Coordinates of C-alpha atoms and ligand atoms in Angstrom, one line a residue:
X11 CA -120.0 42.4 -18.1
X12 CA -118.6 38.9 -18.7
X13 CA -120.4 35.9 -17.4
X14 CA -118.3 33.0 -16.1
X15 CA -118.8 29.6 -14.5
X16 CA -117.8 29.7 -10.9
X17 CA -115.1 27.3 -9.7
X18 CA -116.3 24.3 -7.7
X19 CA -114.9 25.6 -4.3
X20 CA -116.8 28.8 -4.7
X21 CA -120.0 27.0 -5.6
X22 CA -119.6 24.9 -2.5
X23 CA -119.0 27.9 -0.3
X24 CA -122.1 29.6 -1.7
X25 CA -124.2 26.4 -1.0
X26 CA -122.7 26.3 2.5
X27 CA -124.2 29.6 3.1
X28 CA -127.6 28.1 2.8
X29 CA -127.1 24.6 4.3
X30 CA -124.6 25.3 7.1
X31 CA -125.7 28.3 9.0
X32 CA -124.2 27.4 12.4
X33 CA -122.8 24.4 14.2
X34 CA -126.2 23.0 14.8
X35 CA -127.0 22.9 11.1
X36 CA -123.7 21.1 10.3
X37 CA -124.5 18.6 13.1
X38 CA -127.9 18.0 11.8
X39 CA -126.6 17.1 8.4
X40 CA -124.0 14.6 9.8
X41 CA -126.5 12.9 12.2
X42 CA -129.1 12.7 9.3
X43 CA -126.4 11.0 7.2
X44 CA -125.8 8.5 10.0
X45 CA -129.5 7.7 10.2
X46 CA -129.7 7.3 6.5
X47 CA -126.8 4.9 6.7
X48 CA -128.9 2.6 8.9
X49 CA -127.0 3.3 12.2
X50 CA -128.4 1.7 15.4
X51 CA -126.1 3.7 17.6
X52 CA -125.0 7.3 17.2
X53 CA -122.5 9.1 19.5
X54 CA -122.0 12.8 19.4
X55 CA -119.3 14.8 21.1
X56 CA -119.2 18.6 21.0
X57 CA -116.6 21.0 22.2
X58 CA -117.4 24.6 23.0
X59 CA -121.0 24.5 21.7
X60 CA -119.8 22.9 18.5
X61 CA -117.7 25.9 17.5
X62 CA -114.4 24.2 18.1
X63 CA -115.4 20.6 17.3
X64 CA -118.2 18.4 16.4
X65 CA -117.7 14.6 16.3
X66 CA -120.3 12.1 15.2
X67 CA -119.7 8.3 15.2
X68 CA -122.2 5.8 13.8
X69 CA -122.3 2.1 13.3
X70 CA -124.0 2.4 9.9
X71 CA -123.1 0.9 6.5
X72 CA -119.8 2.9 6.1
X73 CA -118.2 4.0 2.9
X74 CA -115.3 2.5 0.9
X75 CA -112.4 4.8 0.0
X76 CA -113.8 5.7 -3.4
X77 CA -117.2 6.4 -1.9
X78 CA -115.7 8.8 0.6
X79 CA -114.1 10.8 -2.2
X80 CA -117.4 10.9 -4.1
X81 CA -119.4 11.8 -1.1
X82 CA -117.3 15.0 -0.8
X83 CA -118.2 16.0 -4.4
X84 CA -121.1 18.2 -5.0
X85 CA -124.4 16.6 -6.1
X86 CA -123.1 13.2 -5.4
X87 CA -125.6 11.1 -3.5
X88 CA -126.5 7.4 -3.0
X89 CA -130.1 8.4 -2.1
X90 CA -131.7 9.0 -5.4
X91 CA -131.1 5.8 -7.3
X92 CA -133.9 6.4 -9.8
X93 CA -134.3 10.1 -10.2
X94 CA -137.7 10.0 -8.4
X95 CA -137.2 13.1 -6.1
X96 CA -140.9 13.1 -5.3
X97 CA -140.6 9.8 -3.7
X98 CA -137.6 10.4 -1.4
X99 CA -137.7 8.4 1.8
X100 CA -134.3 9.3 3.2
X101 CA -133.5 12.4 5.2
X102 CA -130.9 13.5 2.7
X103 CA -131.2 13.7 -1.1
X104 CA -129.4 16.8 -2.3
X105 CA -125.9 15.6 -2.2
X106 CA -124.7 18.9 -0.9
X107 CA -124.1 18.6 2.8
X108 CA -120.6 17.1 3.0
X109 CA -119.0 19.3 0.3
X110 CA -120.6 22.4 1.7
X111 CA -119.3 21.7 5.2
X112 CA -115.9 20.8 3.8
X113 CA -115.6 24.1 2.1
X114 CA -116.0 26.1 5.3
X115 CA -114.3 24.0 8.0
X116 CA -111.7 21.4 8.7
X117 CA -113.5 18.1 8.0
X118 CA -112.2 14.6 8.6
X119 CA -114.1 11.5 7.6
X120 CA -113.1 8.0 8.8
X121 CA -115.2 5.2 7.4
X122 CA -115.3 1.5 7.2
X123 CA -117.8 -0.8 5.6
X124 CA -118.3 -4.2 7.2
X125 CA -115.6 -6.8 6.3
X126 CA -113.4 -4.1 4.8
X127 CA -110.6 -1.8 6.1
X128 CA -111.1 1.7 7.2
X129 CA -110.0 4.8 5.3
X130 CA -109.7 8.5 6.2
X131 CA -110.0 11.6 4.1
X132 CA -109.3 15.1 5.6
X133 CA -110.2 18.3 3.9
X134 CA -109.5 21.8 5.1
X135 CA -111.7 24.6 3.7
X136 CA -112.1 22.8 0.4
X137 CA -108.6 21.6 0.1
X138 CA -107.6 17.9 0.4
X139 CA -105.1 17.7 3.2
X140 CA -104.5 13.9 3.5
X141 CA -105.9 10.5 3.0
X142 CA -105.0 7.0 4.1
X143 CA -105.8 4.0 6.1
X144 CA -107.7 4.5 9.3
X145 CA -108.5 2.2 12.3
X146 CA -112.1 2.2 13.5
X147 CA -115.0 -0.2 14.0
X148 CA -117.4 -0.7 11.1
X149 CA -119.3 2.6 10.5
X150 CA -118.3 6.2 10.1
X151 CA -116.8 9.0 12.2
X152 CA -117.1 12.5 10.9
X153 CA -115.2 15.3 12.7
X154 CA -115.8 19.0 12.0
X155 CA -113.4 21.5 13.5
X156 CA -113.1 25.3 13.3
X157 CA -116.3 25.9 11.5
X158 CA -116.2 29.2 9.6
X159 CA -112.7 29.9 11.0
X160 CA -111.7 31.2 7.5
X161 CA -115.0 32.8 6.8
X162 CA -115.0 35.8 9.0
X163 CA -118.2 37.2 7.6
X164 CA -120.0 34.0 8.9
X165 CA -118.1 33.6 12.1
X166 CA -119.2 37.1 13.1
X167 CA -122.9 35.9 13.1
X168 CA -122.3 33.0 15.4
X169 CA -123.7 33.4 18.8
X170 CA -122.1 32.5 22.2
X171 CA -121.0 28.9 22.7
X172 CA -123.9 28.5 25.1
X173 CA -126.5 29.5 22.5
X174 CA -124.9 27.4 19.8
X175 CA -124.9 24.4 22.2
X176 CA -128.6 25.0 23.0
X177 CA -129.3 24.8 19.2
X178 CA -127.2 21.6 18.9
X179 CA -129.1 20.0 21.8
X180 CA -132.4 20.9 20.2
X181 CA -131.4 19.3 16.9
X182 CA -130.2 16.1 18.6
X183 CA -133.3 16.0 20.7
X184 CA -135.6 16.2 17.7
X185 CA -133.7 13.6 15.6
X186 CA -133.6 11.2 18.6
X187 CA -137.3 11.7 19.1
X188 CA -138.0 10.8 15.5
X189 CA -135.9 7.6 15.7
X190 CA -136.7 5.8 18.9
X191 CA -135.1 2.6 17.6
X192 CA -131.7 4.2 17.5
X193 CA -129.5 4.7 20.6
X194 CA -128.1 8.3 21.0
X195 CA -125.5 9.8 23.2
X196 CA -124.6 13.5 23.3
X197 CA -121.6 14.8 25.3
X198 CA -120.7 18.5 25.6
X199 CA -117.3 19.4 26.8
X200 CA -117.0 16.0 28.4
X201 CA -120.4 16.1 30.1
X202 CA -123.2 13.7 29.1
X203 CA -126.3 15.6 28.1
X204 CA -128.3 12.9 26.4
X205 CA -128.2 9.1 26.7
X206 CA -131.0 7.1 25.3
X207 CA -131.2 3.4 24.5
X208 CA -132.4 2.1 21.2
X209 CA -135.7 0.2 20.9
X210 CA -137.7 2.5 23.2
X211 CA -141.4 3.1 22.9
X212 CA -142.0 6.4 21.3
X213 CA -143.7 7.9 24.3
X214 CA -140.9 6.8 26.6
X215 CA -138.4 8.4 24.2
X216 CA -140.3 11.7 24.2
X217 CA -140.4 11.7 28.0
X218 CA -136.7 10.8 28.2
X219 CA -135.9 13.8 26.0
X220 CA -138.2 16.3 27.6
X221 CA -139.2 15.5 31.1
X222 CA -139.6 12.1 32.8
X223 CA -142.8 13.3 34.5
X224 CA -144.4 13.4 31.0
X225 CA -144.5 9.6 31.2
X226 CA -147.4 9.8 33.7
X227 CA -149.0 12.9 32.3
X228 CA -149.6 12.3 28.6
X229 CA -152.2 11.0 26.2
X230 CA -151.5 9.0 23.0
X231 CA -152.6 10.6 19.8
X232 CA -153.6 8.4 17.0
X233 CA -155.7 9.3 13.9
X234 CA -155.8 8.3 10.3
X235 CA -157.5 10.2 7.5
X236 CA -157.2 10.1 3.7
X237 CA -154.0 8.1 3.8
X238 CA -152.3 10.4 6.3
X239 CA -151.4 9.0 9.7
X240 CA -151.0 11.1 12.8
X241 CA -149.6 9.6 15.9
X242 CA -147.7 10.9 18.9
X243 CA -147.8 12.1 22.5
X244 CA -149.5 15.2 24.0
X245 CA -149.4 16.3 27.6
X246 CA -152.5 16.5 29.8
X247 CA -153.5 20.2 30.0
X248 CA -152.6 20.1 33.7
X249 CA -149.0 19.4 32.7
X250 CA -147.9 22.6 31.0
X251 CA -145.0 25.0 30.5
X252 CA -144.4 28.7 30.5
X253 CA -142.8 28.5 27.0
X254 CA -143.8 26.6 23.9
X255 CA -140.4 25.2 23.2
X256 CA -141.4 21.6 23.8
X257 CA -143.7 21.2 20.7
X258 CA -142.3 19.0 18.1
X259 CA -143.6 18.0 14.6
X260 CA -142.2 15.3 12.4
X261 CA -143.1 14.6 8.9
X262 CA -142.1 11.2 7.6
X263 CA -139.4 10.9 10.3
X264 CA -138.1 14.4 9.5
X265 CA -138.2 17.1 12.2
X266 CA -139.8 20.2 10.7
X267 CA -140.7 23.6 12.0
X268 CA -144.1 24.7 10.9
X269 CA -146.3 27.5 11.9
X270 CA -149.2 25.3 11.2
X271 CA -148.3 23.2 14.3
X272 CA -148.3 26.2 16.6
X273 CA -151.7 27.4 15.6
X274 CA -153.2 23.9 15.6
X275 CA -151.9 23.1 19.0
X276 CA -153.2 26.4 20.4
X277 CA -156.6 25.7 18.9
X278 CA -156.8 22.2 20.3
X279 CA -155.9 23.2 23.8
X280 CA -157.7 26.6 23.6
X281 CA -160.3 26.0 26.2
X282 CA -158.1 24.0 28.6
X283 CA -155.1 26.2 29.0
X284 CA -154.5 29.8 29.9
X285 CA -153.1 31.8 27.0
X286 CA -149.6 32.0 28.4
X287 CA -149.3 28.3 29.1
X288 CA -148.1 25.7 26.6
X289 CA -148.5 22.0 26.4
X290 CA -145.8 19.5 25.5
X291 CA -146.5 17.7 22.2
X292 CA -144.6 15.5 19.9
X293 CA -146.6 14.7 16.7
X294 CA -145.6 12.4 14.0
X295 CA -147.2 12.6 10.6
X296 CA -146.8 9.8 8.1
X297 CA -147.8 11.3 4.8
X298 CA -147.6 9.7 1.3
X299 CA -144.5 11.2 -0.3
X300 CA -146.6 12.7 -3.1
X301 CA -148.6 14.7 -0.5
X302 CA -145.7 16.6 0.8
X303 CA -142.8 18.5 -0.8
X304 CA -139.6 18.2 1.3
X305 CA -137.5 20.2 -1.2
X306 CA -138.6 23.7 -0.3
X307 CA -135.9 24.6 2.2
X308 CA -132.1 24.2 1.8
X309 CA -131.7 22.9 5.3
X310 CA -134.8 20.7 4.9
X311 CA -136.4 22.0 8.0
X312 CA -139.6 23.1 6.4
X313 CA -142.0 21.1 4.2
X314 CA -145.0 22.1 2.0
X315 CA -148.2 20.1 2.3
X316 CA -150.4 19.7 -0.7
X317 CA -153.4 20.0 1.5
X318 CA -152.5 22.1 4.6
X319 CA -156.1 22.3 5.8
X320 CA -156.3 18.5 6.0
X321 CA -153.2 18.4 8.1
X322 CA -154.2 21.2 10.4
X323 CA -157.6 19.7 10.9
X324 CA -156.1 16.4 11.7
X325 CA -153.8 17.8 14.3
X326 CA -156.6 19.7 16.0
X327 CA -159.0 16.7 15.9
X328 CA -156.3 14.2 16.9
X329 CA -155.3 16.2 19.9
X330 CA -158.9 16.9 21.0
X331 CA -160.0 13.3 20.7
X332 CA -157.1 12.1 22.7
X333 CA -157.7 14.6 25.4
X334 CA -161.5 14.1 25.4
X335 CA -161.0 10.4 25.9
X336 CA -159.3 11.2 29.2
X337 CA -162.7 12.2 30.5
X338 CA -162.5 13.8 33.9
X339 CA -159.1 12.4 34.7
X340 CA -156.7 15.0 36.0
X341 CA -153.7 15.0 38.2
X342 CA -155.1 13.9 41.5
X343 CA -152.7 11.9 43.6
X344 CA -150.4 13.6 46.0
X345 CA -147.0 12.2 45.3
X346 CA -144.9 10.4 47.9
X347 CA -142.2 13.1 48.2
X348 CA -144.8 15.7 48.9
X349 CA -146.5 13.5 51.5
X350 CA -143.3 12.9 53.4
X351 CA -142.7 16.6 53.4
X352 CA -146.1 17.0 55.1
X353 CA -145.3 14.3 57.5
X354 CA -142.1 15.8 58.8
X355 CA -143.4 19.3 59.1
X356 CA -143.5 20.3 62.8
X357 CA -147.0 20.9 64.0
X358 CA -147.7 24.6 64.0
X359 CA -150.3 26.6 66.0
X360 CA -152.5 27.5 63.0
X361 CA -153.8 24.9 60.6
X362 CA -153.3 27.4 57.8
X363 CA -149.6 27.0 57.7
X364 CA -149.9 23.4 56.9
X365 CA -151.8 24.1 53.7
X366 CA -149.1 25.4 51.5
X367 CA -147.3 22.1 52.1
X368 CA -150.2 20.3 50.6
X369 CA -150.1 22.6 47.7
X370 CA -146.4 21.8 47.3
X371 CA -147.2 18.1 47.3
X372 CA -149.8 18.8 44.7
X373 CA -147.6 21.0 42.5
X374 CA -144.9 18.4 42.3
X375 CA -147.4 16.0 40.8
X376 CA -149.3 18.3 38.6
X377 CA -146.5 20.6 37.4
X378 CA -148.6 23.6 38.1
X379 CA -146.6 26.8 37.8
X380 CA -145.7 28.8 40.8
X381 CA -147.8 31.5 39.3
X382 CA -150.9 29.5 39.1
X383 CA -150.5 28.4 42.7
X384 CA -149.8 31.9 43.8
X385 CA -153.1 33.1 42.6
X386 CA -154.8 30.8 45.0
X387 CA -152.7 31.3 48.0
X388 CA -154.1 34.6 49.2
X389 CA -157.5 32.8 49.6
X390 CA -156.0 30.8 52.3
X391 CA -153.8 33.4 53.9
X392 CA -156.0 36.4 54.1
X393 CA -159.2 35.8 56.1
X394 CA -159.4 33.5 59.1
X395 CA -160.4 30.0 58.3
X396 CA -164.0 29.7 57.1
X397 CA -164.3 26.0 57.2
X398 CA -167.9 25.0 57.6
X399 CA -169.1 21.5 58.1
X400 CA -172.8 20.7 57.9
X401 CA -173.9 17.3 58.9
X402 CA -174.3 15.6 55.6
X403 CA -177.4 13.6 55.3
X404 CA -176.1 11.3 52.6
X405 CA -174.5 8.0 53.7
X406 CA -170.9 7.2 53.1
X407 CA -170.5 6.4 49.4
X408 CA -170.5 2.8 48.4
X409 CA -168.9 1.1 45.5
X410 CA -167.5 3.2 42.7
X411 CA -170.7 4.9 41.9
X412 CA -169.5 8.3 43.2
X413 CA -165.8 8.7 42.2
X414 CA -165.8 12.2 43.7
X415 CA -167.6 11.1 46.8
X416 CA -170.1 12.9 49.1
X417 CA -169.6 16.5 50.1
X418 CA -168.6 17.0 53.8
X419 CA -168.0 20.7 53.9
X420 CA -166.6 23.8 52.3
X421 CA -163.3 25.5 53.0
X422 CA -162.6 29.2 52.4
X423 CA -165.8 29.5 50.4
X424 CA -163.8 28.1 47.6
X425 CA -163.0 24.4 48.2
X426 CA -165.4 21.5 48.6
X427 CA -164.2 18.7 50.8
X428 CA -165.7 15.4 50.0
X429 CA -165.4 11.8 51.2
X430 CA -165.0 9.2 48.5
X431 CA -164.9 5.5 49.1
X432 CA -161.1 5.5 48.6
X433 CA -160.0 8.8 50.1
X434 CA -160.5 12.5 50.6
X435 CA -161.4 14.7 47.6
X436 CA -160.9 18.5 47.5
X437 CA -162.6 20.4 44.7
X438 CA -161.9 23.9 43.5
X439 CA -165.5 25.0 43.1
X440 CA -164.8 28.0 41.0
X441 CA -162.6 26.2 38.5
X442 CA -165.0 23.3 38.4
X443 CA -167.9 25.5 37.8
X444 CA -166.3 27.3 35.0
X445 CA -165.6 24.0 33.3
X446 CA -169.2 22.8 33.8
X447 CA -170.5 26.1 32.3
X448 CA -168.4 25.5 29.2
X449 CA -169.5 22.0 28.8
X450 CA -173.2 23.1 29.2
X451 CA -172.7 25.7 26.6
X452 CA -171.2 23.1 24.2
X453 CA -174.2 20.9 24.8
X454 CA -176.6 23.8 24.2
X455 CA -174.7 24.6 21.0
X456 CA -175.1 21.1 19.8
X457 CA -178.8 21.3 20.5
X458 CA -181.1 24.4 20.4
X459 CA -178.4 27.0 20.9
X460 CA -177.8 29.0 24.0
X461 CA -180.7 31.0 25.3
X462 CA -180.3 34.8 25.5
X463 CA -181.3 37.1 28.2
X464 CA -182.0 40.7 27.2
X465 CA -180.3 43.4 29.1
X466 CA -182.6 46.0 30.8
X467 CA -180.5 48.7 29.2
X468 CA -178.5 47.9 26.1
X469 CA -174.8 48.5 26.8
X470 CA -172.3 50.3 24.5
X471 CA -168.9 48.8 24.5
X472 CA -166.1 50.8 22.9
X473 CA -163.4 48.9 21.0
X474 CA -161.0 49.8 18.3
X475 CA -162.3 49.6 14.8
X476 CA -160.7 46.4 13.6
X477 CA -162.1 44.7 16.7
X478 CA -165.6 45.9 15.9
X479 CA -165.2 44.8 12.4
X480 CA -164.3 41.3 13.5
X481 CA -167.2 41.1 15.9
X482 CA -169.6 42.5 13.3
X483 CA -168.5 39.8 10.8
X484 CA -169.5 37.1 13.4
X485 CA -172.8 38.6 14.6
X486 CA -174.8 35.6 13.4
X487 CA -172.6 33.1 15.1
X488 CA -172.5 35.0 18.3
X489 CA -176.3 35.2 18.3
X490 CA -176.4 31.4 18.5
X491 CA -174.4 31.8 21.7
X492 CA -177.0 34.1 23.2
X493 CA -174.9 37.2 22.6
X494 CA -176.8 39.8 20.7
X495 CA -174.9 42.8 19.5
X496 CA -174.9 45.3 16.7
X497 CA -172.5 47.8 15.3
X498 CA -172.7 51.2 16.9
X499 CA -170.6 53.7 15.0
X500 CA -167.1 53.0 13.8
X501 CA -165.6 52.1 17.2
X502 CA -168.3 50.6 19.4
X503 CA -170.8 47.8 19.5
X504 CA -174.2 47.8 21.2
X505 CA -174.9 44.7 23.3
X506 CA -178.6 43.9 23.6
X507 CA -178.5 40.5 25.2
X508 CA -176.1 38.1 26.9
X509 CA -176.2 34.3 27.3
X510 CA -178.6 33.5 30.1
X511 CA -176.4 30.9 31.7
X512 CA -173.7 33.5 32.4
X513 CA -175.7 35.8 34.5
X514 CA -175.5 39.6 34.2
X515 CA -172.7 42.0 34.5
X516 CA -170.2 40.4 32.2
X517 CA -170.7 42.4 29.1
X518 CA -167.7 44.6 28.6
X519 CA -164.9 42.1 29.5
X520 CA -166.7 39.4 27.5
X521 CA -167.1 41.3 24.4
X522 CA -163.5 42.6 24.3
X523 CA -162.1 39.2 25.0
X524 CA -164.1 37.7 22.2
X525 CA -162.7 40.4 19.9
X526 CA -159.2 39.4 21.0
X527 CA -159.9 35.7 20.3
X528 CA -161.2 36.5 16.9
X529 CA -158.1 38.4 16.1
X530 CA -155.9 35.6 17.3
X531 CA -157.7 32.6 15.8
X532 CA -160.3 33.7 13.4
X533 CA -158.5 32.7 10.2
X534 CA -156.5 29.9 11.7
X535 CA -159.2 27.7 12.9
X536 CA -162.1 25.8 11.3
X537 CA -165.6 27.0 12.2
X538 CA -166.3 24.3 14.8
X539 CA -163.1 24.9 16.8
X540 CA -163.6 28.6 16.6
X541 CA -167.1 28.3 18.1
X542 CA -165.6 26.2 20.8
X543 CA -163.3 29.0 21.6
X544 CA -166.1 31.4 21.9
X545 CA -167.8 29.1 24.3
X546 CA -164.7 28.9 26.4
X547 CA -164.3 32.6 26.5
X548 CA -167.9 33.0 27.6
X549 CA -167.6 30.3 30.3
X550 CA -164.6 32.2 31.7
X551 CA -166.9 35.2 32.3
X552 CA -169.7 33.2 33.7
X553 CA -168.4 31.6 36.8
X554 CA -170.7 33.0 39.4
X555 CA -169.8 30.7 42.2
X556 CA -166.4 32.0 43.1
X557 CA -166.4 32.7 46.8
X558 CA -170.0 31.7 47.3
X559 CA -171.2 29.7 50.2
X560 CA -172.7 26.5 48.9
X561 CA -175.2 24.2 50.7
X562 CA -174.3 20.5 50.9
X563 CA -177.0 19.8 48.3
X564 CA -175.4 22.3 45.9
X565 CA -172.0 20.8 46.5
X566 CA -173.2 17.3 45.9
X567 CA -175.0 18.5 42.7
X568 CA -171.7 20.0 41.5
X569 CA -169.8 16.8 42.3
X570 CA -172.4 14.6 40.4
X571 CA -172.3 16.9 37.4
X572 CA -168.5 16.8 37.3
X573 CA -168.6 13.0 37.3
X574 CA -170.7 12.9 34.2
X575 CA -169.2 15.8 32.4
X576 CA -166.3 15.2 29.9
X577 CA -163.1 17.0 30.6
X578 CA -164.2 18.2 34.0
X579 CA -160.8 17.2 35.6
X580 CA -159.3 20.5 34.5
X581 CA -160.5 24.0 34.4
X582 CA -160.4 26.0 31.2
X583 CA -156.9 27.1 32.0
X584 CA -155.4 23.7 32.6
X585 CA -155.4 23.7 36.3
X586 CA -156.9 20.6 38.0
X587 CA -160.4 21.1 39.4
X588 CA -160.0 18.4 42.0
X589 CA -157.3 16.4 43.9
X590 CA -157.6 13.2 45.9
X591 CA -155.7 12.0 48.9
X592 CA -156.1 8.3 49.1
X593 CA -156.7 6.5 52.4
X594 CA -153.3 5.0 52.1
X595 CA -151.8 8.5 51.7
X596 CA -153.6 9.7 54.8
X597 CA -152.4 6.8 56.8
X598 CA -148.9 7.6 55.8
X599 CA -149.3 11.2 56.9
X600 CA -150.0 9.9 60.4
X601 CA -147.3 7.4 60.4
X602 CA -149.7 4.5 60.4
X603 CA -148.0 2.8 57.5
Ligands
ATP724 N1 -122.4 8.4 8.0 C1 -122.4 7.9 6.7 N2 -122.4 6.6 6.5 C2 -122.5 6.1 5.3 N3 -122.5 6.9 4.1 C3 -122.5 8.2 4.3 C4 -122.5 8.8 5.6 N4 -122.5 10.2 5.4 C5 -122.6 10.4 4.1 N5 -122.6 9.2 3.4 C6 -122.7 9.1 1.9 O1 -122.3 10.3 1.4 C7 -123.2 10.8 0.5 C8 -123.2 12.3 0.5 O2 -123.6 12.8 1.8 P1 -124.3 14.3 1.8 O3 -124.8 14.5 3.2 O4 -123.3 15.2 1.3 O5 -125.5 14.2 0.8 P2 -126.9 13.4 0.9 O6 -127.0 13.0 2.3 O7 -126.9 12.4 -0.1 O8 -127.9 14.6 0.6 P3 -128.1 16.0 1.5 O9 -127.2 17.0 0.9 O10 -129.5 16.3 1.3 O11 -127.7 15.6 2.9 C9 -124.5 10.2 0.9 O12 -125.5 10.1 -0.1 C10 -124.1 8.8 1.4 O13 -124.0 7.9 0.4
MG725 MG1 -126.8 14.2 3.9

């Protein structure tokens, strides 16, 4: 066996295997270079998902002819002037991207520093094709064509143009989010996909790149701890999605993918969202360079934190604080589009048919999923209307003392209709009650603990062995919640008492859900958040008021409790617990305005 030094072009191609996996990774390198060059405007054009062509123009510092040549050499970089790799503040630092791309594609670089002439250098799969003067405004234009055309082994692994385009879009979206001061455009096959102006506020930029409606449905996250700063934008729980693809994490301006984020976001929203719903979050961490290692992944999409627990804790607390500060705010206003739909609907013989229209109005404001609306609809459709109005003794509300108003009646044994000073309020009593139970449970946990009620007959719940192990390991904690259980053979637990505030008859579902929760979050969450999750799971099983007829006094008591209870604007699954139709909106419905 003889050992030899590999020739430069082979070294580059090997490096390309790590750095340039697909069009999106090449695009990422080029855009990051433009950002590092101080560009204020970056224009990207793609053809066929980037497979045929990627072109990036910037108005950054540009390169002189000699610098272009050097930039194409391996391990040549302007970004580590003093060898201090632990202190790197640019996106690039490895000096590998351009030579790697040049070794597996047709690459053309036009560049022009201010007050100098432009120059071009074109390389094809590692071989210099041409160089010479070029005409362009100050800045740089990089064109990559036919990526992997000569590397069949790689080309084979590329996906469809559609999939490659989706990956490119994701990369540009992330980089544009991290740099709101820079203007970005992205065109794909001649069609404009992204166009954002420079100098935007961060939350506006995030909304522009995800969904404009986020602008009215977000909270601002801001927290500082031990020299680490967390800032960003998180959606209200009522604004959620069926997939978790709109969760973004940035560390020192660098988009990173980190499993830590997924777990922490889950934990922070655990009691406010159903398990299959996902919030939108864009979180920006500013970490002292010595606290984070960015050199752990060839494409620089992962980082390693010196103290991951600190970071995870900050994300959970930062999100929770921001959401808590929202109090009982929820999505309450019917939007104008929905209202006009209501207005133009012909009057139908049964009042029931009008109701789905209100739901539509409401959904377009709240971004509820069709699924979550669907589970309420049968309540309306099935039985004949059960509206019941008792004369309410209380006078019309005055001032702002009762934001949720005075109860006027109950609809379908599920919805409380109340009159507030400024409009009509409809409350989902079941959802609201579930929320109140959770908050009561939290208060109890902060004080004496939750009181237990012994079962007349202890109940055996059969579960698989790991589930029993997990519950057994938490017996003490669960006892503080009023749930008393003990191990009962290898694959069962014996439940002796349940939390008094939940009522009876909840044993089996409750215990098996708790075991699931422990499986999902046990190791990922700090104790306090884990306890909170237990409380949420319990509250979910304790909503006794679904479908129950309430007296006016009970309804008013519920409204008053909601007003003083934090987070009562959404149920534990992220749906709103109440909506309000303002007087102005009602007048519009009747054409009075
Ligand atoms: N758009 C650009 N404008 C100005 N200079 C650029 C541009 N793109 C690249 N350069 C110069 O070329 C050098 C090499 O770029 P390359 O991307 O290969 O390496 P890097 O950015 O230094 O590190 P990394 O491999 O981590 O990206 C850069 O250090 C920079 O000086
Ligand atoms: Mg680079």
